[in-house]
Tab-separated table of C-alpha atoms and ligand atoms in Angstrom:
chain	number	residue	atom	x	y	z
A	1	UNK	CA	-3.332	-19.863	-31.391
A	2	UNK	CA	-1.464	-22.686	-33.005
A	3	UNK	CA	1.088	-22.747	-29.854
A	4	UNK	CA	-1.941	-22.619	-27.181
A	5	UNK	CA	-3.155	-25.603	-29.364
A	6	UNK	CA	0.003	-27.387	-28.880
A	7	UNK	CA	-0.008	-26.584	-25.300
A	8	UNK	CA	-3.339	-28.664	-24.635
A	9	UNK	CA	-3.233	-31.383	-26.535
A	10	UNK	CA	0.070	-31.769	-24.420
A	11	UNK	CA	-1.442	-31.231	-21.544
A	12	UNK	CA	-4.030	-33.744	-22.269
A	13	UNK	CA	-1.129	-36.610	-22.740
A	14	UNK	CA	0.190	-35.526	-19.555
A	15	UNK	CA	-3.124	-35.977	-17.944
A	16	UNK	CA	-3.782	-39.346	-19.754
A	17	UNK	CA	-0.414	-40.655	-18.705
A	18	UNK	CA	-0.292	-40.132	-15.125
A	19	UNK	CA	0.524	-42.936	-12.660
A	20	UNK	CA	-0.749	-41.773	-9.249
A	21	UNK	CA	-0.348	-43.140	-5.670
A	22	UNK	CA	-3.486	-44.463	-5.839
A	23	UNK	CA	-2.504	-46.311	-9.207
A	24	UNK	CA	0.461	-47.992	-7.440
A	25	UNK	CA	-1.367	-48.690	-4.348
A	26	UNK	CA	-4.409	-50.799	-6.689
A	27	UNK	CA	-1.291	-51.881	-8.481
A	28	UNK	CA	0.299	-53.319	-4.712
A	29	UNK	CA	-2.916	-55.137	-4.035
A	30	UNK	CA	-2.986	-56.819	-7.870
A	31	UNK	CA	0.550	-58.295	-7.151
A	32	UNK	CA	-0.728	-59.908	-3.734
A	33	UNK	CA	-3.812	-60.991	-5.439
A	34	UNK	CA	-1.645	-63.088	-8.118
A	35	UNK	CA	0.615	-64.237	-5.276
A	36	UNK	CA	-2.169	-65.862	-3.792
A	37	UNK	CA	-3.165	-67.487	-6.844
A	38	UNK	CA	-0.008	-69.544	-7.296
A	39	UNK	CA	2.635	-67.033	-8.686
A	40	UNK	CA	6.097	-67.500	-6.874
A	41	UNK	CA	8.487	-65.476	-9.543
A	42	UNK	CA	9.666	-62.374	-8.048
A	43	UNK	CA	10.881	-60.881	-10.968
A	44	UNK	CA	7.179	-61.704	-12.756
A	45	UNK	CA	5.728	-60.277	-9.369
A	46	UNK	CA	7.817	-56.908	-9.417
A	47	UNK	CA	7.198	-56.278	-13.235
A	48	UNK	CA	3.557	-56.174	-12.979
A	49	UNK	CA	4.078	-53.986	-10.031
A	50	UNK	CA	5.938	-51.668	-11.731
A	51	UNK	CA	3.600	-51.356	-15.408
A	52	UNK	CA	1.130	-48.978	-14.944
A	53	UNK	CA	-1.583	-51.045	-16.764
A	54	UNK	CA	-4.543	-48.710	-16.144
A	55	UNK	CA	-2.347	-46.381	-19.330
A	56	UNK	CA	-2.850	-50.080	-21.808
A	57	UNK	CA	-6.462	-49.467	-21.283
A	58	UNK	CA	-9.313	-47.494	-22.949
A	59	UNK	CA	-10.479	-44.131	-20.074
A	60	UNK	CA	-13.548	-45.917	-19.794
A	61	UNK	CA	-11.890	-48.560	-17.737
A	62	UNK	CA	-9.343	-47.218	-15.803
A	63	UNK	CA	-11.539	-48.462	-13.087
A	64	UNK	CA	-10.855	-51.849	-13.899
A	65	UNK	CA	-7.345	-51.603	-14.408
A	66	UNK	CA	-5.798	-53.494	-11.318
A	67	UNK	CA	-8.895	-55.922	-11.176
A	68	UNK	CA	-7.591	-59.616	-12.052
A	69	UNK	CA	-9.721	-59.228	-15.393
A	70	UNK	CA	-9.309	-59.105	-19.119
A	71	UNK	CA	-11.112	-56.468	-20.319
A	72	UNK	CA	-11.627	-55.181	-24.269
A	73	UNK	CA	-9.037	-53.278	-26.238
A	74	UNK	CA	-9.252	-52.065	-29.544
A	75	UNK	CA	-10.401	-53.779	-32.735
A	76	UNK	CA	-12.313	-56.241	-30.856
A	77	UNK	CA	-9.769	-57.640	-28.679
A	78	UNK	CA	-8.195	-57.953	-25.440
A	79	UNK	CA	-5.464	-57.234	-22.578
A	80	UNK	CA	-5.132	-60.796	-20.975
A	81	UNK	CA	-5.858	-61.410	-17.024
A	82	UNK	CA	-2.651	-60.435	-15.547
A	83	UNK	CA	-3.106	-64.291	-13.640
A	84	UNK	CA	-2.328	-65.188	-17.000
A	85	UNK	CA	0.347	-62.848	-18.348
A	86	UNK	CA	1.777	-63.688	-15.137
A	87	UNK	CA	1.477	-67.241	-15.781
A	88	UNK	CA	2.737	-67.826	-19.098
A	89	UNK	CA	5.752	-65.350	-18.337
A	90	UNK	CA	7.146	-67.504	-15.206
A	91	UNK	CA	6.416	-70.824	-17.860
A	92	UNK	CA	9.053	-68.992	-20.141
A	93	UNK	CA	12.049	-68.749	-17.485
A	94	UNK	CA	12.924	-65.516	-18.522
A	95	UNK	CA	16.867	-64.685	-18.100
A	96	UNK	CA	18.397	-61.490	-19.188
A	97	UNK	CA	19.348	-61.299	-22.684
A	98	UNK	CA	16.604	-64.035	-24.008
A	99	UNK	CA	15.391	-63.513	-27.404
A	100	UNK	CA	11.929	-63.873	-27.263
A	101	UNK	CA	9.085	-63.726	-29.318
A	102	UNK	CA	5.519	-62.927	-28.619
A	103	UNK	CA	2.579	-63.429	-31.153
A	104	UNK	CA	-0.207	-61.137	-30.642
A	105	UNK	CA	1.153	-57.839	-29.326
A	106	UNK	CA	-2.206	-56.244	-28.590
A	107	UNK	CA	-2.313	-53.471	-26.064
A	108	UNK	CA	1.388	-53.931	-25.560
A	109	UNK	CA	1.450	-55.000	-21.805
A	110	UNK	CA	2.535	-58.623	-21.899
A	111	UNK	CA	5.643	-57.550	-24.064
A	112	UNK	CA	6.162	-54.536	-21.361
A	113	UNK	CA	6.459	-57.516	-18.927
A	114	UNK	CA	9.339	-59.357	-20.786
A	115	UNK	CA	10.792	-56.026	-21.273
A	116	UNK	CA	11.370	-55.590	-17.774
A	117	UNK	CA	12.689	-58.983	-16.969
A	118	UNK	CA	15.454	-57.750	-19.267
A	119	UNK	CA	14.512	-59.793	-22.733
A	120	UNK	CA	14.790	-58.619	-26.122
A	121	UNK	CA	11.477	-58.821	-27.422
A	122	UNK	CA	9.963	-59.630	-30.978
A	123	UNK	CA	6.654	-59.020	-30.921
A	124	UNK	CA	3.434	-59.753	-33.579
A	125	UNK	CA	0.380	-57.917	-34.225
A	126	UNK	CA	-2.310	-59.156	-37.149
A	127	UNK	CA	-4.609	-55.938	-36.649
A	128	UNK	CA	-3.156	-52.823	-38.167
A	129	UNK	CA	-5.442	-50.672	-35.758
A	130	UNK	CA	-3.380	-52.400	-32.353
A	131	UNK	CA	0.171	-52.630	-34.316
A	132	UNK	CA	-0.227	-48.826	-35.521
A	133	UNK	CA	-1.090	-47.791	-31.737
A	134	UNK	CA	1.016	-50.149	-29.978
A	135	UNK	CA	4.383	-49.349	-31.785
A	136	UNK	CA	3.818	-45.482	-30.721
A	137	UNK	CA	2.820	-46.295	-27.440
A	138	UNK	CA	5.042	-48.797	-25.866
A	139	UNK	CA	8.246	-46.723	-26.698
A	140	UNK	CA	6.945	-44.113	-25.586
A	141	UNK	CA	6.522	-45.436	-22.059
A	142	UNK	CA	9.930	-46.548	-21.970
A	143	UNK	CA	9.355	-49.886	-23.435
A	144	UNK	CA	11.199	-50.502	-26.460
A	145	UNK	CA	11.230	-54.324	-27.802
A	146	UNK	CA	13.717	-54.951	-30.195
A	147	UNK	CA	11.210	-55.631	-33.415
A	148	UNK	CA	7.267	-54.901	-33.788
A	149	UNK	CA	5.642	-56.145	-36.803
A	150	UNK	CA	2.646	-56.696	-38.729
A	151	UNK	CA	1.989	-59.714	-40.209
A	152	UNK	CA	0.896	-63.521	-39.538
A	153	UNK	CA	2.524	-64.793	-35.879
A	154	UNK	CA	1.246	-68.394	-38.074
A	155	UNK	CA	4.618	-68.097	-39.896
A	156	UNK	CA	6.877	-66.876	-36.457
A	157	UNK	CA	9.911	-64.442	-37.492
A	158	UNK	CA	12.274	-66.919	-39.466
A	159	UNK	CA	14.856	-63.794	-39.670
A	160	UNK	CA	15.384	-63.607	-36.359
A	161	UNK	CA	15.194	-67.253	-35.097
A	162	UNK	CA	16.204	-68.923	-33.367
A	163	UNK	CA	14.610	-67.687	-30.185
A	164	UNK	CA	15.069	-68.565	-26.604
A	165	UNK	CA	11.298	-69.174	-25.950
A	166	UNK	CA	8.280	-68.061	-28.064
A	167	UNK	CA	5.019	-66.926	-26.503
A	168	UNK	CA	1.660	-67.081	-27.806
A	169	UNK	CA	-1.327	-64.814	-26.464
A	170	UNK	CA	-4.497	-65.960	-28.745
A	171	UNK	CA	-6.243	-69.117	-28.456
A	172	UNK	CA	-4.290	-71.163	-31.175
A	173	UNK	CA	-6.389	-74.113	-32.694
A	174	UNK	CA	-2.981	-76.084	-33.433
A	175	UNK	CA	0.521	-75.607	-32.433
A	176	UNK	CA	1.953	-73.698	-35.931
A	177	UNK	CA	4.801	-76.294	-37.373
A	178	UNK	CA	6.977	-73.223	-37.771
A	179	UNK	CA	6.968	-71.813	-33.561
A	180	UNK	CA	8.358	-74.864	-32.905
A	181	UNK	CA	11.161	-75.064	-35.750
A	182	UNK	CA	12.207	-71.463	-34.240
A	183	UNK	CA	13.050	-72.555	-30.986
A	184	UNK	CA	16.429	-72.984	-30.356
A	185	UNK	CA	17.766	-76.211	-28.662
A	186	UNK	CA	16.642	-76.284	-24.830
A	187	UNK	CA	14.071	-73.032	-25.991
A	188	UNK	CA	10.561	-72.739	-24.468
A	189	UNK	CA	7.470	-72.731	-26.188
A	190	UNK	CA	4.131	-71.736	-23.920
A	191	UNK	CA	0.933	-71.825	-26.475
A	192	UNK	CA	-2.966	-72.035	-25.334
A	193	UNK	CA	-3.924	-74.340	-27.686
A	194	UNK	CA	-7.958	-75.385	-28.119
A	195	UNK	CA	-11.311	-73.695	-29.799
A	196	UNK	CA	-13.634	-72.654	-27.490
A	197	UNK	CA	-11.871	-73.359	-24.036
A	198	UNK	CA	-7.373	-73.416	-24.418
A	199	UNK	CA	-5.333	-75.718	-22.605
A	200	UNK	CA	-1.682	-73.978	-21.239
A	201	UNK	CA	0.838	-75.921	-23.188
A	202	UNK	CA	4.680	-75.941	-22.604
A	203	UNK	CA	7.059	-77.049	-25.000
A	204	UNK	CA	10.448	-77.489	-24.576
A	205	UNK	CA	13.045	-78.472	-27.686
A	206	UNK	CA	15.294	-81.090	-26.694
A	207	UNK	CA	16.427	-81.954	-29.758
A	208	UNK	CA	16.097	-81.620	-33.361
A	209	UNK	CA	12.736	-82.786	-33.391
A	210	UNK	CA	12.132	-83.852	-29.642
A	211	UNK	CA	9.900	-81.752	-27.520
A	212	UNK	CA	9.204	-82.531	-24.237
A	213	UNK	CA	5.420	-81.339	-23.463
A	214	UNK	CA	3.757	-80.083	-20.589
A	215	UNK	CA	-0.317	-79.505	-20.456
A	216	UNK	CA	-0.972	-76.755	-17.904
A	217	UNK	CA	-4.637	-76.181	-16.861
A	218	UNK	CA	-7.386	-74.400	-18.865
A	219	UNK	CA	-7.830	-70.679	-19.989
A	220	UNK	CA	-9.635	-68.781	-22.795
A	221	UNK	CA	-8.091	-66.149	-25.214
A	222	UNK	CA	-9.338	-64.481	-28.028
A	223	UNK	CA	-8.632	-66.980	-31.007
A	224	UNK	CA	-5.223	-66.741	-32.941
A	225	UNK	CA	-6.369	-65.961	-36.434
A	226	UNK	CA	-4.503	-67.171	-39.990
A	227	UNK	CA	-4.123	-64.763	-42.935
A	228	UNK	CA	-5.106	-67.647	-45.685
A	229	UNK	CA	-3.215	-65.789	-48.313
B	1	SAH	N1	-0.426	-59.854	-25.488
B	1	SAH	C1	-1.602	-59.021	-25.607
B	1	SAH	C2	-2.853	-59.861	-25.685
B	1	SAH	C3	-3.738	-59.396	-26.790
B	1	SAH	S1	-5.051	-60.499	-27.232
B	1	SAH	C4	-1.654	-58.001	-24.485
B	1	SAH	O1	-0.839	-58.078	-23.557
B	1	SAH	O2	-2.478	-57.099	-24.533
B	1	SAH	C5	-4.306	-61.424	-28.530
B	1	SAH	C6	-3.802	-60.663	-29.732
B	1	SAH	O3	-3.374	-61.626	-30.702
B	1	SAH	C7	-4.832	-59.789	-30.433
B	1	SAH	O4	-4.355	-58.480	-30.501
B	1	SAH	C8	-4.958	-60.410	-31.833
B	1	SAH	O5	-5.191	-59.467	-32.860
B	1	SAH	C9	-3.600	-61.085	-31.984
B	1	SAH	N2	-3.557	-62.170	-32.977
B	1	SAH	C10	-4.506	-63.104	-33.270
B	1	SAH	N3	-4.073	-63.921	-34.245
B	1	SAH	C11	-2.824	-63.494	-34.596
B	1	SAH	C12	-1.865	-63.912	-35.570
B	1	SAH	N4	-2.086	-64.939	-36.397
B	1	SAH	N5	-0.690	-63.236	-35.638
B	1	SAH	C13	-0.434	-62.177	-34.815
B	1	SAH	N6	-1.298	-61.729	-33.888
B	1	SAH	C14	-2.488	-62.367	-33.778
């Protein structure tokens, strides 16, 4: 009994984590639709069209999966657009070996991304529901960043700094004092920075305390929250 028990539950992971034809066909026509909206980076271009982001997703929407949408994840947040993951990855200038750090790991698929471009990967998660999940599911599809952690992306990862760039994926209401002291000379910070509506913002460190800053269009996350204690 126990053993027949085993065998369906593993069944039913199988089932859940297929990647069809059909998957990578919707997942063709996603690329092309990202192309046309002002993505040029091949390697950005061929790492969404290898993630099979239909698995990042809730059943109820694997309909949705390959639309150019956010759509809800657990604990009341989301997966970005993949216009925008796509975005704020080809800000970053991703070479192999960068240490980067994300804040606000989520469903898991933006770090994914920067996995396959070859980066080692920090990664942040405030919710304890989307860290537990995430850390079991991303390695488990292959994707294995170097640290995931709960706590507040406000304070960065001082242990492992400095990074090469540092992305943020909520809405931030300031630019957090200590992202940009954990760049590394010449690093990349890309930040959505505003309340209701975010503007893309790029910073680059050009010196101790120089940044060179670039304002990139507007966008809307789900707000980067601060643990007050
Ligand atoms: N990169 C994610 C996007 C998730 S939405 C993906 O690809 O799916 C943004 C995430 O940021 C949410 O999961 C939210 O809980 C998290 N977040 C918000 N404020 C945070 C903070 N201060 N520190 C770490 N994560 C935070």
């Amino acid at each position: 009994m126990k053993s027949l028990i085993t065998l369906v539950i593993f069944e039913i992971k199988i089932q859940t984590l297929k990647d069809t034809f059909k998957h990578k066909g919707l997942r063709q026509k996603l690329v092309e639709v990202i192309k046309s909206k002002g993505i040029t980076d091949q390697n950005v271009l061929d790492a969404i069209g290898k993630i099979p982001r239909h698995l990042f997703m809730d059943s109820s929407f694997l309909d949705h999966a390959y639309q150019d949408k956010p759509f809800p994840i657990a604990a009341d947040q989301t997966i970005s657009q993949p216009y925008t993951v796509a975005f704020q990855t080809e800000l970053l200038e991703v070479k192999k070996g960068d240490r980067i750090l994300e804040i606000g790991t989520g469903s898991g698929y933006q770090a994914a991304v920067l996995f396959l471009l070859g980066a080692k990967v920090y990664t942040i998660e405030r919710q304890l529901e989307l860290y537990k999940k995430t850390s079991k599911f991303l390695p488990m599809l292959g994707y294995k960043p170097k640290k995931m952690i709960f706590g507040d992306g406000y304070k960065g990862l001082s242990s492992e700094a400095p990074f090469d760039s540092i992305i943020v994926t909520a809405g931030a209401p300031f630019v957090p004092k200590a992202l940009l002291s954990q760049l590394r000379i010449g690093g990349r910070l890309v930040i959505p920075v505003g309340d209701d509506v975010q503007i893309m913002t790029l910073y680059i460190r050009k010196g101790l305390k120089e940044f060179e800053k670039h304002e990139l269009g507007e966008f809307r996350f789900v707000p980067m929250l601060e643990d007050k204690n």
